[in-house]
Amino acid sequence: MPQWFGGREAGTAPGMAVTRIVVAEDDSSIRELLVHHLERDGFHCDQAADGPSALRLVRTGADALILDLGLPVVDGFDVLRALRREGRELPILVLTARSDEIDRVVGLEIGADDYVVKPFSPREVVARVKALGRRAGLTSIQAPVVLTFERLEIDEAAREARIDGVNVGLKPREFALLLELASNAGVALSRETLLERVWGYEFDGDHRTVDVHVRRLRSKIEDGAQLAPLLHTVHGFGYKFARG
Ligand code: CA
């Protein structure tokens, strides 16, 4: 049984990672109804009421996404496109209020795995999510990622960075920033891009926020363990993760 399928029926052992599902739906009554049913089946849910929140939650690590197409600020289509463009392969179940064929086809063409038309029964949605999970498990899409750079390990599933096997104790945002940079090793990422991907579209701070977090990462990872510089400043632009 793949670990992905972490519902109670899969016999989830205490301490075993529970499947984390982002439920993105701006209608709070529908969202809460879905969350109620999913959590009763042993899934852990994070809730998003608009597109930027959905993106941010998925980027900080999720096993599946339930995505309403009619979301405010950034709609479901754009959320889907953005996630697939980033190469994220998590299963996505689309919710749509419009039953016309175009919505369905477009939704699937841009990378949804399945869809449900409103009104739906929560049981049906839970069943579809489980089916997607089983399929994902079979193809090992959700294999946990551990990036290794000599003595440094960046463990996406555990959300921790280790040096010589010891957790360096990063805060959640520091970890997300490190993961974003290391996942794009060798690629210079602008401060704008980092703010958008790590903090989310709605973040109201300025670019110095990125600088402050990079400084903290350097002191926790490079200085403390005397590692060669990994986080390189790209002057007038942003940062790049690279060895040596
Ligand atoms: Ca909606």
XYZ file of C-alpha atoms and ligand atoms in Angstrom:
245
model
C 0.000 0.000 0.000
C 1.586 3.267 -1.040
C 2.046 5.693 1.808
C 0.260 8.349 -0.191
C -3.058 6.724 0.566
C -2.968 7.807 4.165
C -6.673 7.615 5.026
C -7.821 5.667 8.030
C -8.925 2.794 5.842
C -5.312 2.351 4.795
C -4.442 1.559 8.397
C -2.473 4.701 9.139
C -0.089 3.981 11.978
C 0.533 6.635 14.636
C 3.337 8.921 13.529
C 3.022 7.945 9.880
C 2.744 10.902 7.534
C -0.908 11.700 6.894
C -1.832 12.752 3.400
C -2.117 16.521 3.277
C -4.781 17.917 0.987
C -5.248 21.563 0.094
C -8.941 22.404 -0.313
C -9.248 25.585 -2.397
C -12.829 26.830 -2.527
C -14.124 30.334 -1.800
C -17.590 29.155 -0.741
C -16.922 28.480 2.920
C -19.928 26.182 3.390
C -18.784 23.889 0.559
C -15.160 24.069 1.722
C -15.983 23.208 5.303
C -18.270 20.384 4.261
C -15.459 18.849 2.177
C -12.910 19.316 4.936
C -15.263 17.711 7.447
C -15.649 14.612 5.282
C -11.982 14.388 4.341
C -10.783 14.755 7.926
C -13.272 12.153 9.093
C -11.506 9.807 6.679
C -8.127 10.602 8.203
C -6.792 13.181 5.748
C -5.191 16.393 6.915
C -6.665 19.459 5.171
C -5.402 22.982 4.602
C -7.976 25.500 3.461
C -7.632 28.238 0.859
C -10.328 30.763 -0.075
C -8.510 32.298 -3.056
C -5.958 31.427 -5.718
C -2.853 32.947 -4.103
C -3.474 31.082 -0.856
C -3.951 27.846 -2.776
C -0.636 28.360 -4.592
C 1.194 29.196 -1.411
C -0.135 26.154 0.437
C 0.673 23.760 -2.397
C 4.174 25.212 -2.724
C 4.871 24.628 0.934
C 4.120 20.950 0.381
C 0.853 19.118 -0.337
C -0.064 15.658 -1.565
C -3.208 16.624 -3.448
C -5.272 19.665 -4.355
C -9.032 20.058 -4.587
C -9.443 23.157 -6.705
C -12.538 25.223 -7.417
C -12.159 26.841 -10.851
C -14.067 29.983 -9.818
C -11.658 31.329 -7.209
C -11.109 35.033 -6.476
C -7.911 36.990 -7.253
C -6.241 34.188 -9.229
C -8.749 31.729 -10.677
C -8.461 27.956 -10.676
C -7.300 27.772 -14.296
C -4.330 30.014 -13.576
C -3.537 28.144 -10.375
C -3.479 24.898 -12.352
C -1.303 26.313 -15.105
C 1.145 27.812 -12.614
C 1.534 24.563 -10.680
C 1.999 22.415 -13.779
C 4.442 24.925 -15.264
C 6.500 24.562 -12.082
C 6.533 20.825 -12.710
C 4.389 19.958 -9.701
C 2.759 16.627 -10.333
C 0.467 16.323 -7.346
C -3.022 14.999 -8.168
C -5.524 17.799 -8.736
C -9.289 17.362 -8.556
C -11.164 20.275 -10.097
C -14.550 21.523 -8.843
C -16.694 23.438 -11.277
C -20.121 25.028 -11.024
C -20.558 25.067 -14.796
C -21.336 21.781 -16.422
C -20.605 22.915 -19.954
C -18.124 20.801 -21.809
C -15.533 23.528 -22.344
C -14.865 23.955 -18.660
C -14.323 20.251 -18.276
C -12.099 19.821 -21.296
C -10.013 22.892 -20.621
C -9.679 21.908 -16.991
C -8.280 18.542 -17.944
C -6.133 19.842 -20.800
C -4.281 22.192 -18.525
C -3.390 19.451 -16.145
C -6.256 18.476 -13.858
C -6.482 14.773 -13.062
C -10.226 14.628 -12.525
C -13.218 16.905 -12.043
C -16.534 17.010 -10.209
C -19.466 19.209 -11.215
C -21.415 21.062 -8.533
C -23.640 20.190 -6.821
C -21.839 17.058 -5.702
C -21.990 14.763 -2.732
C -18.994 15.047 -0.381
C -18.736 11.259 -0.394
C -18.190 11.346 -4.129
C -15.377 13.864 -3.772
C -13.693 11.815 -1.057
C -13.947 8.709 -3.242
C -12.397 10.541 -6.204
C -9.540 11.848 -4.054
C -8.789 8.343 -2.839
C -8.808 7.041 -6.401
C -6.364 9.755 -7.464
C -4.159 8.902 -4.510
C -4.035 5.258 -5.423
C -3.104 6.110 -8.998
C -0.412 8.532 -7.851
C 0.943 5.929 -5.455
C 1.189 3.347 -8.188
C 3.281 5.638 -10.337
C 5.356 6.887 -7.395
C 4.619 10.500 -8.263
C 4.685 11.426 -4.607
C 8.033 9.888 -3.698
C 9.472 12.154 -1.002
C 12.273 14.362 -2.235
C 15.546 14.609 -0.342
C 18.048 16.936 -1.999
C 21.623 16.216 -0.986
C 24.529 18.625 -1.339
C 27.499 16.925 0.253
C 26.900 17.201 4.015
C 23.604 19.062 3.624
C 20.317 17.205 3.196
C 17.078 19.027 2.414
C 14.181 16.738 3.289
C 10.943 17.903 1.712
C 8.709 15.350 3.457
C 10.097 16.088 6.914
C 10.356 19.825 6.143
C 13.827 19.942 7.650
C 17.391 20.566 6.603
C 20.131 18.401 8.121
C 23.884 18.741 8.228
C 25.716 15.517 9.017
C 22.285 14.085 9.856
C 21.493 16.762 12.462
C 18.432 18.974 12.009
C 19.590 22.591 11.767
C 16.218 23.896 13.003
C 14.980 26.114 10.199
C 11.770 28.073 10.602
C 9.037 27.108 8.074
C 9.660 30.112 5.798
C 13.422 29.637 5.923
C 12.945 26.026 4.905
C 10.576 26.968 2.073
C 13.095 29.511 0.776
C 15.973 27.034 0.959
C 13.898 24.370 -0.814
C 12.882 26.798 -3.563
C 16.492 27.824 -4.191
C 17.934 24.314 -3.946
C 15.216 22.858 -6.194
C 16.430 25.324 -8.818
C 20.153 24.862 -8.172
C 22.251 26.813 -10.640
C 19.332 29.080 -11.599
C 19.311 32.707 -10.454
C 15.933 33.584 -8.942
C 14.902 37.218 -8.604
C 13.698 38.620 -5.301
C 10.253 39.116 -6.893
C 10.093 35.467 -7.909
C 11.179 34.321 -4.474
C 8.621 36.574 -2.765
C 5.902 35.243 -5.027
C 6.809 31.576 -4.665
C 7.731 31.494 -0.996
C 5.584 34.221 0.518
C 2.690 34.268 -1.955
C 1.147 36.935 -4.172
C -0.685 38.669 -1.350
C 2.470 39.230 0.703
C 2.803 42.881 1.551
C 6.465 43.162 2.524
C 9.422 44.340 0.462
C 12.515 42.747 -1.025
C 14.541 43.124 2.132
C 12.432 40.308 3.583
C 14.198 37.952 1.182
C 17.607 39.342 2.137
C 16.896 38.924 5.840
C 15.888 35.296 5.372
C 18.886 34.508 3.184
C 21.131 35.993 5.875
C 19.524 33.734 8.489
C 19.905 30.712 6.224
C 23.561 31.498 5.700
C 24.214 31.786 9.400
C 22.360 28.539 10.170
C 23.711 26.483 7.292
C 26.994 27.865 6.057
C 28.536 29.592 9.062
C 27.474 27.105 11.707
C 28.665 24.028 9.852
C 31.531 25.639 7.940
C 30.062 24.577 4.630
C 31.276 26.117 1.396
C 28.966 28.975 0.305
C 25.749 27.606 -1.183
C 23.591 30.716 -1.312
C 25.091 33.129 -3.803
C 24.040 36.747 -4.230
C 23.315 37.732 -7.827
C 23.884 41.459 -7.642
C 20.971 43.678 -8.547
C 18.764 40.634 -9.085
C 18.419 37.969 -6.414
C 19.938 34.695 -5.330
C 21.218 31.448 -6.689
C 21.880 28.136 -5.006
C 25.136 26.587 -6.185
C 27.998 24.573 -4.824
C 31.416 26.076 -4.425
Ca -16.149 29.604 -6.443
